[in-house]
Structure formats: structure tokens, C-alpha cells
mmCIF file of C-alpha atoms in Angstrom:
data_model
loop_
_atom_site.group_PDB
_atom_site.id
_atom_site.type_symbol
_atom_site.label_atom_id
_atom_site.label_comp_id
_atom_site.label_asym_id
_atom_site.label_seq_id
_atom_site.Cartn_x
_atom_site.Cartn_y
_atom_site.Cartn_z
ATOM 1 C CA UNK U 15 -7.373 4.657 1.631
ATOM 2 C CA UNK U 16 -10.794 5.983 0.709
ATOM 3 C CA UNK U 17 -10.944 9.806 0.824
ATOM 4 C CA UNK U 18 -14.721 9.944 0.282
ATOM 5 C CA UNK U 19 -16.194 11.444 3.502
ATOM 6 C CA UNK U 20 -18.937 8.789 3.457
ATOM 7 C CA UNK U 21 -17.011 5.872 1.992
ATOM 8 C CA UNK U 22 -16.767 2.290 3.214
ATOM 9 C CA UNK U 23 -14.285 3.236 5.951
ATOM 10 C CA UNK U 24 -16.314 6.094 7.439
ATOM 11 C CA UNK U 25 -17.489 5.162 10.960
ATOM 12 C CA UNK U 26 -21.124 6.271 11.014
ATOM 13 C CA UNK U 27 -23.254 3.442 12.430
ATOM 14 C CA UNK U 28 -24.030 3.233 16.150
ATOM 15 C CA UNK U 29 -23.827 -0.226 17.679
ATOM 16 C CA UNK U 30 -27.586 -0.895 17.498
ATOM 17 C CA UNK U 31 -27.673 -0.149 13.757
ATOM 18 C CA UNK U 32 -24.473 -2.119 13.149
ATOM 19 C CA UNK U 33 -25.998 -5.059 15.023
ATOM 20 C CA UNK U 34 -29.113 -4.902 12.832
ATOM 21 C CA UNK U 35 -27.120 -4.618 9.608
ATOM 22 C CA UNK U 36 -24.845 -7.505 10.540
ATOM 23 C CA UNK U 37 -27.559 -9.717 12.027
ATOM 24 C CA UNK U 38 -25.720 -9.986 15.336
ATOM 25 C CA UNK U 39 -26.561 -8.987 18.908
ATOM 26 C CA UNK U 40 -24.948 -5.746 20.183
ATOM 27 C CA UNK U 41 -23.237 -7.717 22.973
ATOM 28 C CA UNK U 42 -21.627 -9.917 20.306
ATOM 29 C CA UNK U 43 -20.255 -6.793 18.626
ATOM 30 C CA UNK U 44 -18.796 -5.650 21.954
ATOM 31 C CA UNK U 45 -17.176 -9.063 22.422
ATOM 32 C CA UNK U 46 -15.692 -8.969 18.920
ATOM 33 C CA UNK U 47 -14.350 -5.482 19.662
ATOM 34 C CA UNK U 48 -12.719 -6.631 22.929
ATOM 35 C CA UNK U 49 -11.156 -9.591 21.090
ATOM 36 C CA UNK U 50 -9.821 -7.322 18.356
ATOM 37 C CA UNK U 51 -11.802 -9.042 15.587
ATOM 38 C CA UNK U 52 -13.420 -5.756 14.545
ATOM 39 C CA UNK U 53 -12.200 -2.364 15.769
ATOM 40 C CA UNK U 54 -14.876 0.285 15.229
ATOM 41 C CA UNK U 55 -14.160 3.985 15.332
ATOM 42 C CA UNK U 56 -14.862 5.887 18.545
ATOM 43 C CA UNK U 57 -16.633 9.122 19.280
ATOM 44 C CA UNK U 58 -15.209 11.690 21.693
ATOM 45 C CA UNK U 59 -17.326 10.048 24.411
ATOM 46 C CA UNK U 60 -15.836 6.611 23.498
ATOM 47 C CA UNK U 61 -19.040 5.365 21.812
ATOM 48 C CA UNK U 62 -18.494 2.830 19.030
ATOM 49 C CA UNK U 63 -19.117 3.862 15.428
ATOM 50 C CA UNK U 64 -19.032 1.154 12.778
ATOM 51 C CA UNK U 65 -18.214 1.640 9.101
ATOM 52 C CA UNK U 66 -19.665 -0.326 6.211
ATOM 53 C CA UNK U 67 -16.341 -2.175 6.032
ATOM 54 C CA UNK U 68 -16.824 -3.156 9.694
ATOM 55 C CA UNK U 69 -20.338 -4.421 8.900
ATOM 56 C CA UNK U 70 -18.976 -6.544 6.047
ATOM 57 C CA UNK U 71 -16.294 -7.885 8.387
ATOM 58 C CA UNK U 72 -18.908 -8.745 11.023
ATOM 59 C CA UNK U 73 -20.901 -10.664 8.420
ATOM 60 C CA UNK U 74 -17.764 -12.540 7.357
ATOM 61 C CA UNK U 75 -16.971 -13.428 10.971
ATOM 62 C CA UNK U 76 -20.516 -14.720 11.367
ATOM 63 C CA UNK U 77 -20.229 -16.749 8.147
ATOM 64 C CA UNK U 78 -16.900 -18.284 9.167
ATOM 65 C CA UNK U 79 -18.322 -19.166 12.557
ATOM 66 C CA UNK U 80 -21.706 -20.520 11.468
ATOM 67 C CA UNK U 81 -21.058 -22.005 8.025
ATOM 68 C CA UNK U 82 -17.437 -23.068 8.352
ATOM 69 C CA UNK U 83 -17.516 -23.988 12.039
ATOM 70 C CA UNK U 84 -14.386 -21.990 12.867
ATOM 71 C CA UNK U 85 -13.999 -20.845 16.462
ATOM 72 C CA UNK U 86 -13.285 -17.186 17.293
ATOM 73 C CA UNK U 87 -9.571 -17.815 17.937
ATOM 74 C CA UNK U 88 -9.300 -19.369 14.477
ATOM 75 C CA UNK U 89 -11.225 -16.496 12.918
ATOM 76 C CA UNK U 90 -8.920 -13.999 14.619
ATOM 77 C CA UNK U 91 -5.927 -15.842 13.181
ATOM 78 C CA UNK U 92 -7.495 -15.890 9.686
ATOM 79 C CA UNK U 93 -8.193 -12.150 9.854
ATOM 80 C CA UNK U 94 -4.622 -11.439 11.002
ATOM 81 C CA UNK U 95 -3.270 -13.515 8.103
ATOM 82 C CA UNK U 96 -5.506 -11.636 5.668
ATOM 83 C CA UNK U 97 -4.259 -8.284 7.026
ATOM 84 C CA UNK U 98 -0.659 -9.503 6.770
ATOM 85 C CA UNK U 99 -1.289 -10.644 3.218
ATOM 86 C CA UNK U 100 -2.634 -7.213 2.249
ATOM 87 C CA UNK U 101 0.289 -5.469 3.959
ATOM 88 C CA UNK U 102 2.812 -7.756 2.246
ATOM 89 C CA UNK U 103 1.162 -7.246 -1.155
ATOM 90 C CA UNK U 104 1.466 -3.470 -0.680
ATOM 91 C CA UNK U 105 5.088 -3.858 0.408
ATOM 92 C CA UNK U 106 5.795 -6.049 -2.627
ATOM 93 C CA UNK U 107 4.268 -3.441 -4.939
ATOM 94 C CA UNK U 108 6.498 -0.740 -3.399
ATOM 95 C CA UNK U 109 9.545 -2.998 -3.709
ATOM 96 C CA UNK U 110 8.762 -3.724 -7.362
ATOM 97 C CA UNK U 111 8.419 -0.001 -8.056
ATOM 98 C CA UNK U 112 11.776 0.665 -6.365
ATOM 99 C CA UNK U 113 13.356 -2.171 -8.346
ATOM 100 C CA UNK U 114 12.019 -0.749 -11.595
ATOM 101 C CA UNK U 115 13.377 2.666 -10.641
ATOM 102 C CA UNK U 116 16.794 1.164 -9.911
ATOM 103 C CA UNK U 117 16.718 -0.769 -13.184
ATOM 104 C CA UNK U 118 16.022 2.476 -15.047
ATOM 105 C CA UNK U 119 18.861 4.183 -13.206
ATOM 106 C CA UNK U 120 21.185 1.283 -14.040
ATOM 107 C CA UNK U 121 20.188 1.497 -17.699
ATOM 108 C CA UNK U 122 20.935 5.220 -17.679
ATOM 109 C CA UNK U 123 24.298 4.626 -16.013
ATOM 110 C CA UNK U 124 25.179 1.961 -18.573
ATOM 111 C CA UNK U 125 24.288 4.342 -21.397
ATOM 112 C CA UNK U 126 26.584 6.991 -19.921
ATOM 113 C CA UNK U 127 29.380 4.446 -19.495
ATOM 114 C CA UNK U 128 28.978 3.366 -23.133
ATOM 115 C CA UNK U 129 29.097 6.983 -24.271
ATOM 116 C CA UNK U 130 32.224 7.650 -22.235
ATOM 117 C CA UNK U 131 33.865 4.508 -23.592
ATOM 118 C CA UNK U 132 32.994 5.602 -27.117
ATOM 119 C CA UNK U 133 34.506 9.051 -26.530
ATOM 120 C CA UNK U 134 37.633 7.487 -25.103
ATOM 121 C CA UNK U 135 37.992 5.177 -28.132
ATOM 122 C CA UNK U 136 37.668 8.179 -30.448
ATOM 123 C CA UNK U 137 40.421 9.851 -28.517
ATOM 124 C CA UNK U 138 38.242 12.540 -27.017
ATOM 125 C CA UNK U 139 39.833 13.729 -23.828
ATOM 126 C CA UNK U 140 36.656 15.260 -22.480
ATOM 127 C CA UNK U 141 38.600 18.496 -22.001
ATOM 128 C CA UNK U 142 37.296 20.105 -25.168
ATOM 129 C CA UNK U 143 34.583 22.624 -24.496
ATOM 130 C CA UNK U 144 31.071 21.640 -25.345
ATOM 131 C CA UNK U 145 31.345 17.857 -24.985
ATOM 132 C CA UNK U 146 31.463 17.416 -21.211
ATOM 133 C CA UNK U 147 28.783 15.163 -19.788
ATOM 134 C CA UNK U 148 26.665 16.830 -17.136
ATOM 135 C CA UNK U 149 24.419 14.829 -14.803
ATOM 136 C CA UNK U 150 20.855 16.030 -14.387
ATOM 137 C CA UNK U 151 18.763 14.226 -11.790
ATOM 138 C CA UNK U 152 15.086 13.752 -12.580
ATOM 139 C CA UNK U 153 13.281 12.139 -9.661
ATOM 140 C CA UNK U 154 15.743 9.427 -8.768
ATOM 141 C CA UNK U 155 16.963 8.554 -12.240
ATOM 142 C CA UNK U 156 20.137 10.233 -13.460
ATOM 143 C CA UNK U 157 19.935 11.541 -17.008
ATOM 144 C CA UNK U 158 23.116 12.673 -18.706
ATOM 145 C CA UNK U 159 23.267 15.389 -21.338
ATOM 146 C CA UNK U 160 26.294 16.588 -23.229
ATOM 147 C CA UNK U 161 26.950 20.268 -22.789
ATOM 148 C CA UNK U 162 26.857 22.259 -25.967
ATOM 149 C CA UNK U 163 25.860 19.294 -28.109
ATOM 150 C CA UNK U 164 22.829 19.738 -30.302
ATOM 151 C CA UNK U 165 21.094 16.618 -31.579
#
């Protein structure tokens, strides 16, 4: 989300200015708000305040209606699908990041298992001082270091 105090999401335009910027009548903006097509911010007194993102959305609604001949119910459905698509893309990105994290953790675990298998093959019991493996967790990936070993 934009943290700029006057970014695209900042609700600053009163309905008359938003109507001018979008080329629509203020009553049309009220209708779109009631239908949930565009949801402007509200002042403490419940007055509507539109952001630049809202203005862009109003223009897109107008374009879909006038140029594409889509009715308002269809436009509402399109906008909902677009919002879902954005939400799902964000969810997919988070899932991919979690998968990468798990893959790194699995790789680390496999490396530890290989090291333990190697020690076992050499006949190391793990009881000798200075060669115990000690887990150290960094973020969510486990990193193993041998105590007392200097590389």
C-alpha cells in the first residue's frame, strides 16, 4: 500500500471535484458508491472523499459502460474478478516465498543428515567433545554448526 500522504490512495477530492475529473455527474458517483462499484473514503461527517485511484476507477467504469456496452451488474462482476485476481496473485507470491523458505530448510536438513551419515560411517559416535552438531535457527531456516570445529 502507498505510504505517501498524498499518493493515489489518499482520499482528498470532494464529490463535485471527483465528478469533474471523471466526467460523470455527482449523482452517478453516489449511485456507483451505493452499488459498491467505487467506495470513496469518508470524512467524520460522512462526506465522500475520492482518491486519484477512485477517479481512475470511475473513468474505467465509464469506459466499460460506454465503449464496451457492459451494464453496471457486469461491470461490478468484472471489478470483483479483478480484485480477486490481485488478491490471489498476492497470495500466490506469499505461497511461493513460503515454499522457497521450506525448500531452503529442507536443503539444510539434508546437509545435516549427510554430515551425520558421514560421521557415522567414519565411526564417530558423536560423544567426543567438540564435534557435536548444534542447531542454530536463523529466521525459519535451521543452520547447523559443529561445536568446536574450526574450518
